[in-house]
Structures are given as C-alpha cells and as structure tokens.
C-alpha atoms as one frame of an Amber mdcrd trajectory, in Angstrom:
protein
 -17.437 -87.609   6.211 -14.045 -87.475   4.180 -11.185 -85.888   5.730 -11.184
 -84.270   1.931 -14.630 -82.636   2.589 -13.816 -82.033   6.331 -10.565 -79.963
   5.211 -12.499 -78.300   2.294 -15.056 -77.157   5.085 -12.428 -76.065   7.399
 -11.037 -73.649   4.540 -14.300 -72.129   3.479 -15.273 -71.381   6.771 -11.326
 -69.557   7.504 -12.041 -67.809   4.316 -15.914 -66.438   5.342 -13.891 -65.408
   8.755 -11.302 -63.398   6.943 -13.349 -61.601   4.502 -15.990 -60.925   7.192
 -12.448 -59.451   9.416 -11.883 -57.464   6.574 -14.806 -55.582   5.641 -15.513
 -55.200   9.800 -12.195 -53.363  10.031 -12.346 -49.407  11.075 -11.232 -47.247
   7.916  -8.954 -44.472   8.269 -10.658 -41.044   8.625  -9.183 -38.966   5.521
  -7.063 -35.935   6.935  -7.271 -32.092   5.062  -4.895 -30.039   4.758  -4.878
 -26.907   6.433  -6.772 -23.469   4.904  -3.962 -21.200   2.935  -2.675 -18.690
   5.400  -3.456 -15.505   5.734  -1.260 -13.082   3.683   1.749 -12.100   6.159
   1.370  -8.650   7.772   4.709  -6.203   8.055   6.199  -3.749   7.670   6.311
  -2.644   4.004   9.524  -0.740   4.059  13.306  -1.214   6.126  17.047  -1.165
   6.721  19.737  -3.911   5.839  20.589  -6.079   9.225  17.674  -4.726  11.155
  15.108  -7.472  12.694  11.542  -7.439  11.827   8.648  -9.085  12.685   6.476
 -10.976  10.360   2.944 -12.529  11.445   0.625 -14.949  10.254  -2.525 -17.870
  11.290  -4.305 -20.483   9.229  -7.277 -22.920  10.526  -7.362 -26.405  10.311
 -10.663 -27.824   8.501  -9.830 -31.100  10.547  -9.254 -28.933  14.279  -5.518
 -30.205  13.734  -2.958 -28.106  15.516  -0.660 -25.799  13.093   3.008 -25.512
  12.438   4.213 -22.748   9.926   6.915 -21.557   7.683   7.999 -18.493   5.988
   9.300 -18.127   2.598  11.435 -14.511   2.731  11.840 -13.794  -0.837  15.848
 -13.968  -1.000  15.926 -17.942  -1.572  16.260 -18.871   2.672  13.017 -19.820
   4.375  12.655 -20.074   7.852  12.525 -23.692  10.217   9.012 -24.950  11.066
   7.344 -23.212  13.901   5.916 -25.427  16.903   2.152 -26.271  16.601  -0.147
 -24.428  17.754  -4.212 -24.318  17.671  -5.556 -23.728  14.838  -6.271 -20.095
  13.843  -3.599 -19.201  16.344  -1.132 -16.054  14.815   2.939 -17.345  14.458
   5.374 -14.269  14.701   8.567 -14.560  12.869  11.401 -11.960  12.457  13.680
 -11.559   9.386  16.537  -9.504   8.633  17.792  -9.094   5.361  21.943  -8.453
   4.539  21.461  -6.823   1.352  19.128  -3.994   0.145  16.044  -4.691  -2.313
  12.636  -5.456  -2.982  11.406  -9.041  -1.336   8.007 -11.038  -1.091   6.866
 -12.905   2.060   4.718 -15.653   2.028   3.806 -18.237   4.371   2.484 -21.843
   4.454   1.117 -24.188   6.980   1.275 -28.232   8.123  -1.158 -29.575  10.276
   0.082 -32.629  12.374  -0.370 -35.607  10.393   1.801 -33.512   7.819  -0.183
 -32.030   5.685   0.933 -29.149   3.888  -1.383 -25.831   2.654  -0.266 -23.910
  -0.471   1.606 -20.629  -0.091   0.238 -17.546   0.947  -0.385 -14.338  -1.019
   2.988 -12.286  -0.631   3.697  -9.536   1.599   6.345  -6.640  -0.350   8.946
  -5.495   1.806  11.657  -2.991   0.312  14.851  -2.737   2.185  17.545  -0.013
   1.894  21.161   0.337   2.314  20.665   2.517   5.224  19.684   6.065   6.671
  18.241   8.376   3.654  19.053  12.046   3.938  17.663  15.198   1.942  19.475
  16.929  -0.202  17.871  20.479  -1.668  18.888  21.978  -4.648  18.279  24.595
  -7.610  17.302  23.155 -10.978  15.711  24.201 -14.205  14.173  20.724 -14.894
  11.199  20.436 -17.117  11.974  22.454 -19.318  12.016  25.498 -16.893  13.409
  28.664 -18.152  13.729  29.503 -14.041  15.521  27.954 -11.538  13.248  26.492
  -8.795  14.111  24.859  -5.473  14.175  20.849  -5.668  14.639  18.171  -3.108
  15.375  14.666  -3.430  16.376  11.873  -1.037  19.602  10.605  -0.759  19.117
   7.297  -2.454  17.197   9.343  -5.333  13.658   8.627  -4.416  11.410  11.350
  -3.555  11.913  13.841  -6.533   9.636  16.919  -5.607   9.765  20.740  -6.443
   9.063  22.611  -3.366   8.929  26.412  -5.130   7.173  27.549  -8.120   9.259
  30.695  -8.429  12.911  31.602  -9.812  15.306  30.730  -6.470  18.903  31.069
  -8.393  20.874  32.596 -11.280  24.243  34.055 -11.669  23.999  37.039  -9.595
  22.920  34.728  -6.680  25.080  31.928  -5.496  23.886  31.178  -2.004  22.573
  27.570  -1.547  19.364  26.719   0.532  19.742  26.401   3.809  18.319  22.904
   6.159  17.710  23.789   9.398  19.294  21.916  12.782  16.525  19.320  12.615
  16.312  18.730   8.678  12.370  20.176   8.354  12.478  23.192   7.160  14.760
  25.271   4.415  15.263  28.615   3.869  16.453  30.217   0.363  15.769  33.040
  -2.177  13.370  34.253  -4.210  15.279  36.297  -7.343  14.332  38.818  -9.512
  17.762  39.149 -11.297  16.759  42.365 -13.500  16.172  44.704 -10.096  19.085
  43.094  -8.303  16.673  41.906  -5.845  16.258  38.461  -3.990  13.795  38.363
  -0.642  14.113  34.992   1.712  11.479  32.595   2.065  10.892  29.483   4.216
   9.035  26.120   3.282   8.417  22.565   4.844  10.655  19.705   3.638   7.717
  18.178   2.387   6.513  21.583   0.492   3.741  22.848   3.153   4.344  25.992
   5.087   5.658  28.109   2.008   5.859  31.711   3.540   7.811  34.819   2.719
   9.992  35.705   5.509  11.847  39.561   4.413  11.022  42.043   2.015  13.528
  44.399   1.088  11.308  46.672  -0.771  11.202  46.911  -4.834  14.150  49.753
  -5.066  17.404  48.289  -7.132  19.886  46.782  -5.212  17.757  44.966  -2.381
  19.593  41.466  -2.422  18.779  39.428   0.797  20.487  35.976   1.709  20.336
  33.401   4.185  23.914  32.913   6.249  23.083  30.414   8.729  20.456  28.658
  11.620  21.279  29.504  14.667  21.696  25.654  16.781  18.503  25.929  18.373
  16.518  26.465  14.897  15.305  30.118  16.609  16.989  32.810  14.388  18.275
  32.454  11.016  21.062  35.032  10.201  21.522  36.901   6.898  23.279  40.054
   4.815  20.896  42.290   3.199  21.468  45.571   1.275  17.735  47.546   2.137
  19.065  50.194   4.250  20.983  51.577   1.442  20.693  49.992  -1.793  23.673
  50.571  -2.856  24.966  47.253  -3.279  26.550  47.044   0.380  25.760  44.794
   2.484  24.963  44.675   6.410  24.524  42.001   9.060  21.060  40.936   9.960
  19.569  38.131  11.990  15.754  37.411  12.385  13.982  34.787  14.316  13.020
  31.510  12.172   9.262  32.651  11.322  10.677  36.061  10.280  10.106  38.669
  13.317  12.413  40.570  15.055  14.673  41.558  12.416  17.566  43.504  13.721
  20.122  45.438  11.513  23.644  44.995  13.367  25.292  47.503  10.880  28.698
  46.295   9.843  28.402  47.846   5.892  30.377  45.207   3.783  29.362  42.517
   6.191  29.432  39.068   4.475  29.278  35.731   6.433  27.301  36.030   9.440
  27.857  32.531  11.399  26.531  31.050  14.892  28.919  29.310  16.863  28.171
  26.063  18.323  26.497  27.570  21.443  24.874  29.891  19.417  26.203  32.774
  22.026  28.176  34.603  19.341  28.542  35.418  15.782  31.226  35.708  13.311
  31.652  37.397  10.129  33.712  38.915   7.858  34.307  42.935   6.599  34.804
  43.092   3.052  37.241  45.055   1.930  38.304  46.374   5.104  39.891  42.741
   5.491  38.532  42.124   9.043  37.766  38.926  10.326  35.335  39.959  13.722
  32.954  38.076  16.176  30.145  39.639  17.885  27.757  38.398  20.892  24.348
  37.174  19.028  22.783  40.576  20.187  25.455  42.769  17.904  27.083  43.776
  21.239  30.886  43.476  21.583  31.906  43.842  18.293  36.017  43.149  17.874
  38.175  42.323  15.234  39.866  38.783  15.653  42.471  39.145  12.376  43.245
  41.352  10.139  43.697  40.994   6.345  45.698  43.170   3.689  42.826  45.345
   2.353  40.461  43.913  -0.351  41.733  40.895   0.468  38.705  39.889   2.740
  37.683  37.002   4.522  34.420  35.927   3.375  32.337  33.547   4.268  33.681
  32.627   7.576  31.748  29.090   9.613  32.494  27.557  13.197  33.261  24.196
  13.977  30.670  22.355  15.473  32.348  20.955  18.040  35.738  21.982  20.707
C-alpha cells in the first residue's frame, strides 16, 4: 500500500472520528426567562421622606432561583435583590423627596441572567406633608345661601357638609373644630327674624344634629364661643331669655344637654382656659373684662374699660 493511500486513510478515518465527536456532544438545555411579576402591592397614598414598603414574587418556568428589581417611577430604580426560590415574595422600601403621583413596577432575572418584562404598575401619590381641614361658609354653585364647606389643606376633599343658610351679614361667627378636629359646630340663620340656632356635624358630614333652639320670637341669635379642652362643653352667647338683642353667657355639653344660663346681659366672648377650670369673657358696654370658674361661680372683674369701649372677644393662651 502507498504511503499516499495510507495517509489518505488516516485522514478519512480522523474526519469520521470528528464528525461522529460532534454530533455525540451534549447540547445545551435552552434557559426561560422568568414569568412577569406580579403587580407590586403598597400603599396607594404617602408623605415626602417617609419609608415604605413595596412587595413582589415571580416563578421561574425553568425552577431557577429569582433576583428582582424595582422601577419607582421618579427615574432611580433600585439594586438587584439576592436570589431567592422561585415564587418567593422580595420586600423593598422607597421613599420619595418630592411630592407627586409615581408608578411601581417590578421585573425579575433568573440565574443564568435572564430577564422578565416589567410588571403592571402600582400608583402611589405622595404629599408634601400633614393635610389639615379647613371649614368655611360659601355660596358656591350658584347658591343664593351660604352653606358650610370643608376642604383639605392641600385642596382635595371639596365637600358641603350643610344644606341650609350658615352665614350672612348679621352673623359673623366662624365654625368652630373641636380639640380633636372631628366634629364642628356653627349656625343655622334665618336673617329676617334675627335668629340663628347652633348645630353640630361630623367632619366627614354624618352626625348632622341641632344642638339649641332659641324659640321663633325676633331677636333669638345663638353662637358658638369656644370647646372646652376636653371636647365636653361647647360655650356660647345667646339672646332667648329676653329677645331683646342682649346677649348672655351660656355653656352646654358637646351633644347639647345641660344648658346653663350664667347671666352676664351684654356678655360676648365666653372662652375656656387651657385647663378648662375657668372662663373668660367680656361685658359690653359696661367695659369689663371678667373670668368666672366653668360653673358661673366666682364671677370678678379682671380690667376695666372706659364705657362702650368693651373688650370683646377675649381667648386664652394655650399654653403658660
């Protein structure tokens, strides 16, 4: 045999070995992604720089351990979580610097790197800060009466909270919160009688419920002075025991019962102190600034104007 055949056979049979290596040899298993992730669950509503927690979980279709990442909907997402099994919930928190309206979404990678698509988003609105109430009269809507409002403080939560007329220009008192921010009380006006009666309602416009009636004679104005600190009596100036547009001192608990006349005609004012021991007032007219105990007893005069020059409206500090 020819060393020319002998090589020729030599290469035939390398090249049967390495196409028979070839097609022997193991192929890669293809690897899935992992499922979308659920949509992230939170809370839907916050405060600027205040943590909160964000959850999530996605399963493998390969059994391949997970590793997620939120997107927060202000242009920053968060690092890569560490793997865990699949359909196992991730917990991230977020706080945002700036008040708005963001979306959440997540994704997830399995271990060989795959990556899912995003997740539905989760809404999150975030304010500036604490909201508070603010109550006021309005004719809005076209109202030829002036009805009792209330708003939040960042103007969201527009709602009329009395269908009746609550304010014109014989009647200047404003509503009244009380210690803990539920309730109000304010007037009810019928300006052609010279009559006003006080009523209580629920921030959020339940509990609506007359609390004094002065009677229908002319001249029975009743208004609303002040809450005593513990939210238990409500004090107020009402002309019913004489209707002759003079006013006394009054003070009722908050649901209305146990109204108690404390005299003092030409009484305007009517304020707790702090403790809620003691009330002060003024004596129009007369010019006399006074205090009483929260009973009516010990009535005394604490300064004395010039006549008709008369302190009205007198309030405590809150604090020493």
């Amino acid at each position: 045999m020819s060393n020319n055949i002998i090589l020729k056979t030599v290469l035939l049979v390398c090249a049967l070995g390495l196409i028979l290596g070839l097609s022997c040899k193991k192929k890669p298993e293809e690897n899935t992604p992992p499922n979308i992730p659920q949509t992230p669950s939170g809370p839907s509503s916050g405060q600027i720089n205040i943590s909160y927690d964000f959850s999530t979980f996605a399963t493998d279709p390969d059994g391949d351990s997970v590793s997620y990442q939120f997107d927060w909907g202000d242009g920053n997402q968060s690092n890569w979580s560490s793997f865990v099994p699949s359909g196992t919930s991730v917990t991230m928190s977020k706080s945002w610097s700036n008040a708005g309206t963001f979306y959440v979404k997540a994704r997830a990678k399995d271990k060989q790197g795959a990556i899912s698509d995003w997740s539905d988003t989760h809404q999150i609105t975030i304010s500036s800060g604490v909201t508070f109430k603010i109550a006021f009269y309005s004719k809005r809507n076209g109202s030829s009466i002036a009805n009792l409002w209330i708003i939040n403080s960042d103007g969201s939560g527009l709602k009329k909270l009395a269908d009746f007329n609550s304010w014109s220009a014989n009647v200047w008192m404003p509503p009244l919160f009380s210690p803990d921010g539920s309730q109000i009380v304010f007037i009810k006006e019928y300006p052609e009688e010279c009559i006003s009666e006080i009523w209580k309602v629920n921030v959020d416009g339940t509990g609506l419920v007359q609390l004094t009636d002065p009677g229908r004679q002319r001249y029975g104005n009743e208004w609303p002075f002040d809450w005593s600190p513990d939210g238990g009596k409500i004090s107020f100036r009402s002309e019913r025991s004489n209707h002759n547009g003079w006013f006394e001192v009054w003070t009722m608990n908050a649901d209305g019962s146990n109204q108690q006349n404390f005299g003092e005609s030409n009484g305007t004012g009517a304020s707790f102190s702090p403790d809620g021991s003691k009330i002060t007032y003024g004596k129009w007219y007369e010019g006399h600034l006074k205090v009483m105990n929260a009973d009516g007893s010990n009535k005394h005069t604490i300064y004395q104007c010039q006549e008709d020059n008369d302190p009205d409206a007198p309030v405590w500090t809150r604090t020493n």
